[in-house]
PDB file of C-alpha atoms in Angstrom:
ATOM      1  CA  ALA B   1      11.667   2.699  -1.555  1.00  0.00           C
ATOM      2  CA  SER B   2      13.583   2.530  -4.791  1.00  0.00           C
ATOM      3  CA  HIS B   3      13.592   1.367  -8.370  1.00  0.00           C
ATOM      4  CA  ASP B   4      16.592  -0.769  -7.353  1.00  0.00           C
ATOM      5  CA  ASN B   5      14.050  -3.184  -5.747  1.00  0.00           C
ATOM      6  CA  THR B   6      15.160  -2.302  -2.200  1.00  0.00           C
ATOM      7  CA  ILE B   7      14.090  -0.280   0.798  1.00  0.00           C
ATOM      8  CA  LYS B   8      16.794   1.674   2.606  1.00  0.00           C
ATOM      9  CA  VAL B   9      16.460   2.554   6.292  1.00  0.00           C
ATOM     10  CA  TRP B  10      18.314   5.491   7.819  1.00  0.00           C
ATOM     11  CA  SER B  11      18.499   6.440  11.470  1.00  0.00           C
ATOM     12  CA  MET B  12      17.773  10.026  12.409  1.00  0.00           C
ATOM     13  CA  ARG B  13      19.632   9.370  15.676  1.00  0.00           C
ATOM     14  CA  THR B  14      22.984   9.100  13.931  1.00  0.00           C
ATOM     15  CA  ASN B  15      24.852  11.552  11.785  1.00  0.00           C
ATOM     16  CA  SER B  16      25.540   8.992   9.097  1.00  0.00           C
ATOM     17  CA  GLN B  17      24.606   9.614   5.496  1.00  0.00           C
ATOM     18  CA  TRP B  18      24.533   5.858   4.942  1.00  0.00           C
ATOM     19  CA  PRO B  19      21.577   3.567   5.600  1.00  0.00           C
ATOM     20  CA  VAL B  20      21.626   1.332   8.649  1.00  0.00           C
ATOM     21  CA  GLN B  21      19.801  -1.407   6.771  1.00  0.00           C
ATOM     22  CA  THR B  22      18.793  -2.382   3.255  1.00  0.00           C
ATOM     23  CA  LEU B  23      15.619  -4.444   3.014  1.00  0.00           C
ATOM     24  CA  VAL B  24      15.814  -6.940   0.174  1.00  0.00           C
ATOM     25  CA  GLY B  25      12.951  -9.157  -0.916  1.00  0.00           C
ATOM     26  CA  HIS B  26      11.026  -7.590  -3.791  1.00  0.00           C
ATOM     27  CA  SER B  27      11.941  -8.655  -7.321  1.00  0.00           C
ATOM     28  CA  GLY B  28      10.617  -5.439  -8.867  1.00  0.00           C
ATOM     29  CA  ARG B  29      10.711  -1.710  -8.225  1.00  0.00           C
ATOM     30  CA  VAL B  30       9.332  -0.781  -4.802  1.00  0.00           C
ATOM     31  CA  ARG B  31       6.531   1.700  -5.524  1.00  0.00           C
ATOM     32  CA  CYS B  32       4.909   2.448  -2.153  1.00  0.00           C
ATOM     33  CA  LEU B  33       5.432   2.243   1.615  1.00  0.00           C
ATOM     34  CA  HIS B  34       3.340   2.729   4.729  1.00  0.00           C
ATOM     35  CA  LEU B  35       4.675   2.666   8.284  1.00  0.00           C
ATOM     36  CA  SER B  36       2.166   1.839  11.011  1.00  0.00           C
ATOM     37  CA  ASN B  37       3.219   1.087  14.566  1.00  0.00           C
ATOM     38  CA  ASN B  38       5.813  -1.672  14.333  1.00  0.00           C
ATOM     39  CA  ARG B  39       5.028  -2.631  10.723  1.00  0.00           C
ATOM     40  CA  LEU B  40       6.442  -1.348   7.479  1.00  0.00           C
ATOM     41  CA  VAL B  41       4.347  -2.417   4.491  1.00  0.00           C
ATOM     42  CA  SER B  42       5.726  -2.212   0.950  1.00  0.00           C
ATOM     43  CA  GLY B  43       4.229  -2.702  -2.498  1.00  0.00           C
ATOM     44  CA  ALA B  44       6.185  -3.309  -5.678  1.00  0.00           C
ATOM     45  CA  ALA B  45       6.260  -3.934  -9.408  1.00  0.00           C
ATOM     46  CA  ASP B  46       6.550  -7.657  -8.676  1.00  0.00           C
ATOM     47  CA  ALA B  47       2.812  -7.476  -7.773  1.00  0.00           C
ATOM     48  CA  THR B  48       3.487  -8.390  -4.131  1.00  0.00           C
ATOM     49  CA  ILE B  49       3.047  -6.679  -0.793  1.00  0.00           C
ATOM     50  CA  LYS B  50       5.513  -7.364   1.998  1.00  0.00           C
ATOM     51  CA  VAL B  51       5.006  -6.788   5.704  1.00  0.00           C
ATOM     52  CA  TRP B  52       8.244  -6.024   7.537  1.00  0.00           C
ATOM     53  CA  GLU B  53       8.304  -6.241  11.324  1.00  0.00           C
ATOM     54  CA  VAL B  54      10.193  -3.729  13.437  1.00  0.00           C
ATOM     55  CA  GLU B  55      10.817  -4.561  17.072  1.00  0.00           C
ATOM     56  CA  GLU B  56      10.271  -1.340  19.034  1.00  0.00           C
ATOM     57  CA  THR B  57      13.168  -2.031  21.389  1.00  0.00           C
ATOM     58  CA  SER B  58      15.550  -3.330  18.757  1.00  0.00           C
ATOM     59  CA  GLU B  59      18.055  -1.916  16.323  1.00  0.00           C
ATOM     60  CA  TRP B  60      16.859  -1.109  12.815  1.00  0.00           C
ATOM     61  CA  SER B  61      18.998  -4.000  11.638  1.00  0.00           C
ATOM     62  CA  SER B  62      16.429  -6.458  12.978  1.00  0.00           C
ATOM     63  CA  ILE B  63      13.715  -5.531  10.467  1.00  0.00           C
ATOM     64  CA  VAL B  64      12.557  -8.758   8.813  1.00  0.00           C
ATOM     65  CA  CYS B  65       9.873  -9.692   6.309  1.00  0.00           C
ATOM     66  CA  ARG B  66       7.112 -11.614   8.095  1.00  0.00           C
ATOM     67  CA  VAL B  67       4.458 -11.900   5.366  1.00  0.00           C
ATOM     68  CA  THR B  68       4.362 -11.701   1.580  1.00  0.00           C
ATOM     69  CA  MET B  69       0.897 -11.089   0.166  1.00  0.00           C
ATOM     70  CA  VAL B  70       0.184 -12.335  -3.342  1.00  0.00           C
ATOM     71  CA  GLY B  71      -2.980 -11.608  -5.312  1.00  0.00           C
ATOM     72  CA  HIS B  72      -2.513  -8.585  -7.551  1.00  0.00           C
ATOM     73  CA  THR B  73      -1.480  -9.376 -11.116  1.00  0.00           C
ATOM     74  CA  ASP B  74       0.462  -6.168 -11.787  1.00  0.00           C
ATOM     75  CA  THR B  75       2.414  -3.447  -9.940  1.00  0.00           C
ATOM     76  CA  VAL B  76       1.137  -2.501  -6.480  1.00  0.00           C
ATOM     77  CA  ARG B  77       1.097   1.303  -6.775  1.00  0.00           C
ATOM     78  CA  CYS B  78      -0.460   2.468  -3.489  1.00  0.00           C
ATOM     79  CA  LEU B  79      -1.367   1.084  -0.086  1.00  0.00           C
ATOM     80  CA  GLN B  80      -2.402   2.074   3.403  1.00  0.00           C
ATOM     81  CA  VAL B  81      -2.567   0.288   6.742  1.00  0.00           C
ATOM     82  CA  CYS B  82      -5.756   1.003   8.687  1.00  0.00           C
ATOM     83  CA  CYS B  83      -7.802  -0.235  11.611  1.00  0.00           C
ATOM     84  CA  GLY B  84      -4.688  -1.806  13.143  1.00  0.00           C
ATOM     85  CA  ASP B  85      -4.753  -5.010  11.109  1.00  0.00           C
ATOM     86  CA  VAL B  86      -5.991  -4.167   7.613  1.00  0.00           C
ATOM     87  CA  VAL B  87      -4.006  -3.280   4.485  1.00  0.00           C
ATOM     88  CA  VAL B  88      -5.760  -1.710   1.500  1.00  0.00           C
ATOM     89  CA  SER B  89      -3.820  -1.796  -1.774  1.00  0.00           C
ATOM     90  CA  GLY B  90      -4.292  -0.442  -5.285  1.00  0.00           C
ATOM     91  CA  SER B  91      -2.680  -1.836  -8.410  1.00  0.00           C
ATOM     92  CA  TYR B  92      -1.993  -1.374 -12.089  1.00  0.00           C
ATOM     93  CA  ASP B  93      -4.304  -4.405 -12.512  1.00  0.00           C
ATOM     94  CA  ASN B  94      -7.216  -1.899 -12.017  1.00  0.00           C
ATOM     95  CA  SER B  95      -8.213  -3.387  -8.656  1.00  0.00           C
ATOM     96  CA  LEU B  96      -8.053  -2.646  -4.968  1.00  0.00           C
ATOM     97  CA  ARG B  97      -7.640  -5.389  -2.409  1.00  0.00           C
ATOM     98  CA  ILE B  98      -8.367  -5.561   1.300  1.00  0.00           C
ATOM     99  CA  TRP B  99      -5.959  -7.772   3.252  1.00  0.00           C
ATOM    100  CA  ARG B 100      -6.028  -8.985   6.865  1.00  0.00           C
ATOM    101  CA  LEU B 101      -2.945  -9.028   9.076  1.00  0.00           C
ATOM    102  CA  PRO B 102      -1.104 -10.903  10.404  1.00  0.00           C
ATOM    103  CA  SER B 103      -2.210 -13.736   8.084  1.00  0.00           C
ATOM    104  CA  GLY B 104      -1.862 -11.725   4.874  1.00  0.00           C
ATOM    105  CA  GLN B 105      -5.077 -13.196   3.482  1.00  0.00           C
ATOM    106  CA  CYS B 106      -6.977 -11.212   0.851  1.00  0.00           C
ATOM    107  CA  GLU B 107     -10.506 -10.660   2.145  1.00  0.00           C
ATOM    108  CA  LYS B 108     -11.958  -8.670  -0.752  1.00  0.00           C
ATOM    109  CA  THR B 109     -11.111  -7.611  -4.290  1.00  0.00           C
ATOM    110  CA  LEU B 110     -12.702  -4.330  -5.364  1.00  0.00           C
ATOM    111  CA  LEU B 111     -13.372  -4.042  -9.092  1.00  0.00           C
ATOM    112  CA  GLY B 112     -14.742  -1.038 -10.947  1.00  0.00           C
ATOM    113  CA  HIS B 113     -11.900   1.132 -12.198  1.00  0.00           C
ATOM    114  CA  GLU B 114     -11.191   0.891 -15.926  1.00  0.00           C
ATOM    115  CA  ALA B 115      -7.480   1.700 -15.559  1.00  0.00           C
ATOM    116  CA  ALA B 116      -4.707   1.440 -12.973  1.00  0.00           C
ATOM    117  CA  VAL B 117      -5.428   2.436  -9.376  1.00  0.00           C
ATOM    118  CA  LEU B 118      -2.828   5.117  -8.674  1.00  0.00           C
ATOM    119  CA  SER B 119      -3.833   6.531  -5.292  1.00  0.00           C
ATOM    120  CA  LEU B 120      -5.973   5.735  -2.283  1.00  0.00           C
ATOM    121  CA  SER B 121      -6.936   7.049   1.114  1.00  0.00           C
ATOM    122  CA  VAL B 122      -8.793   5.247   3.891  1.00  0.00           C
ATOM    123  CA  VAL B 123     -11.073   7.218   6.203  1.00  0.00           C
ATOM    124  CA  GLU B 124     -11.446   4.926   9.200  1.00  0.00           C
ATOM    125  CA  ALA B 125     -14.066   7.078  10.951  1.00  0.00           C
ATOM    126  CA  LEU B 126     -16.381   6.859   7.925  1.00  0.00           C
ATOM    127  CA  ARG B 127     -15.370   3.268   7.071  1.00  0.00           C
ATOM    128  CA  ILE B 128     -14.607   4.240   3.463  1.00  0.00           C
ATOM    129  CA  ILE B 129     -11.813   3.905   0.921  1.00  0.00           C
ATOM    130  CA  VAL B 130     -11.324   6.630  -1.681  1.00  0.00           C
ATOM    131  CA  SER B 131      -9.366   5.639  -4.804  1.00  0.00           C
ATOM    132  CA  GLY B 132      -8.007   7.545  -7.792  1.00  0.00           C
ATOM    133  CA  SER B 133      -7.321   5.963 -11.150  1.00  0.00           C
ATOM    134  CA  GLY B 134      -5.849   6.337 -14.585  1.00  0.00           C
ATOM    135  CA  ASP B 135      -9.450   6.233 -15.815  1.00  0.00           C
ATOM    136  CA  LYS B 136      -9.779   9.867 -14.558  1.00  0.00           C
ATOM    137  CA  SER B 137     -12.272   8.908 -11.844  1.00  0.00           C
ATOM    138  CA  ILE B 138     -12.372   8.822  -8.060  1.00  0.00           C
ATOM    139  CA  LYS B 139     -14.376   6.053  -6.443  1.00  0.00           C
ATOM    140  CA  VAL B 140     -15.674   5.827  -2.886  1.00  0.00           C
ATOM    141  CA  TRP B 141     -15.898   2.281  -1.513  1.00  0.00           C
ATOM    142  CA  GLY B 142     -17.344   0.790   1.655  1.00  0.00           C
ATOM    143  CA  LEU B 143     -14.455  -0.532   3.742  1.00  0.00           C
ATOM    144  CA  ASP B 144     -16.591  -3.294   5.240  1.00  0.00           C
ATOM    145  CA  SER B 145     -18.709  -4.195   2.200  1.00  0.00           C
ATOM    146  CA  GLY B 146     -16.162  -3.609  -0.556  1.00  0.00           C
ATOM    147  CA  THR B 147     -18.888  -2.118  -2.740  1.00  0.00           C
ATOM    148  CA  CYS B 148     -18.565   1.068  -4.761  1.00  0.00           C
ATOM    149  CA  LEU B 149     -20.725   3.716  -3.087  1.00  0.00           C
ATOM    150  CA  ARG B 150     -20.189   6.467  -5.652  1.00  0.00           C
ATOM    151  CA  THR B 151     -18.031   7.614  -8.538  1.00  0.00           C
ATOM    152  CA  LEU B 152     -16.708  11.163  -8.773  1.00  0.00           C
ATOM    153  CA  CYS B 153     -15.909  12.572 -12.215  1.00  0.00           C
ATOM    154  CA  GLY B 154     -14.401  15.797 -13.490  1.00  0.00           C
ATOM    155  CA  HIS B 155     -10.683  15.236 -13.992  1.00  0.00           C
ATOM    156  CA  THR B 156      -9.468  15.209 -17.584  1.00  0.00           C
ATOM    157  CA  ASP B 157      -6.486  12.964 -16.882  1.00  0.00           C
ATOM    158  CA  ALA B 158      -5.297  10.358 -14.373  1.00  0.00           C
ATOM    159  CA  VAL B 159      -5.913  10.923 -10.660  1.00  0.00           C
ATOM    160  CA  THR B 160      -2.389  10.392  -9.349  1.00  0.00           C
ATOM    161  CA  SER B 161      -2.781  11.532  -5.749  1.00  0.00           C
ATOM    162  CA  LEU B 162      -5.590  12.212  -3.310  1.00  0.00           C
ATOM    163  CA  THR B 163      -6.358  12.550   0.355  1.00  0.00           C
ATOM    164  CA  ALA B 164      -9.609  12.290   2.263  1.00  0.00           C
ATOM    165  CA  ASP B 165     -10.830  12.773   5.809  1.00  0.00           C
TER     166      ASP B 165
END
């Protein structure tokens, strides 16, 4: 993912220093990626999320955009694919969204952060989403309900990265 609005794909099977494919489609800096099975999901400064399909038996050159998800109103900063067909995204618009694949429909918008959502982690076994924000807080959300279950405080600046299990 790059600030040049593209995604470059390299093959570890070749010795080439050059990408085998450049994915073009975002009109803003690509800020986050998540690879899950045969899907590559990207989020960008154009406020969109794109789902790229990779055929398991094909060459990398056959990666194509199948779905563009629109709903955020600012940069998509973080995302994760979970449960096989769900994408959770966080944005500079202070929200998280839960999307369903393959349709790309937004099922829920999670509001509660007072600044940009900068990081997230989904714990499938507990059915929760954990998000970090520029508002210095971490929030724990119900994956199914979309409600905020608790807020964790203590940082004195933005929560830029987190992990949970």
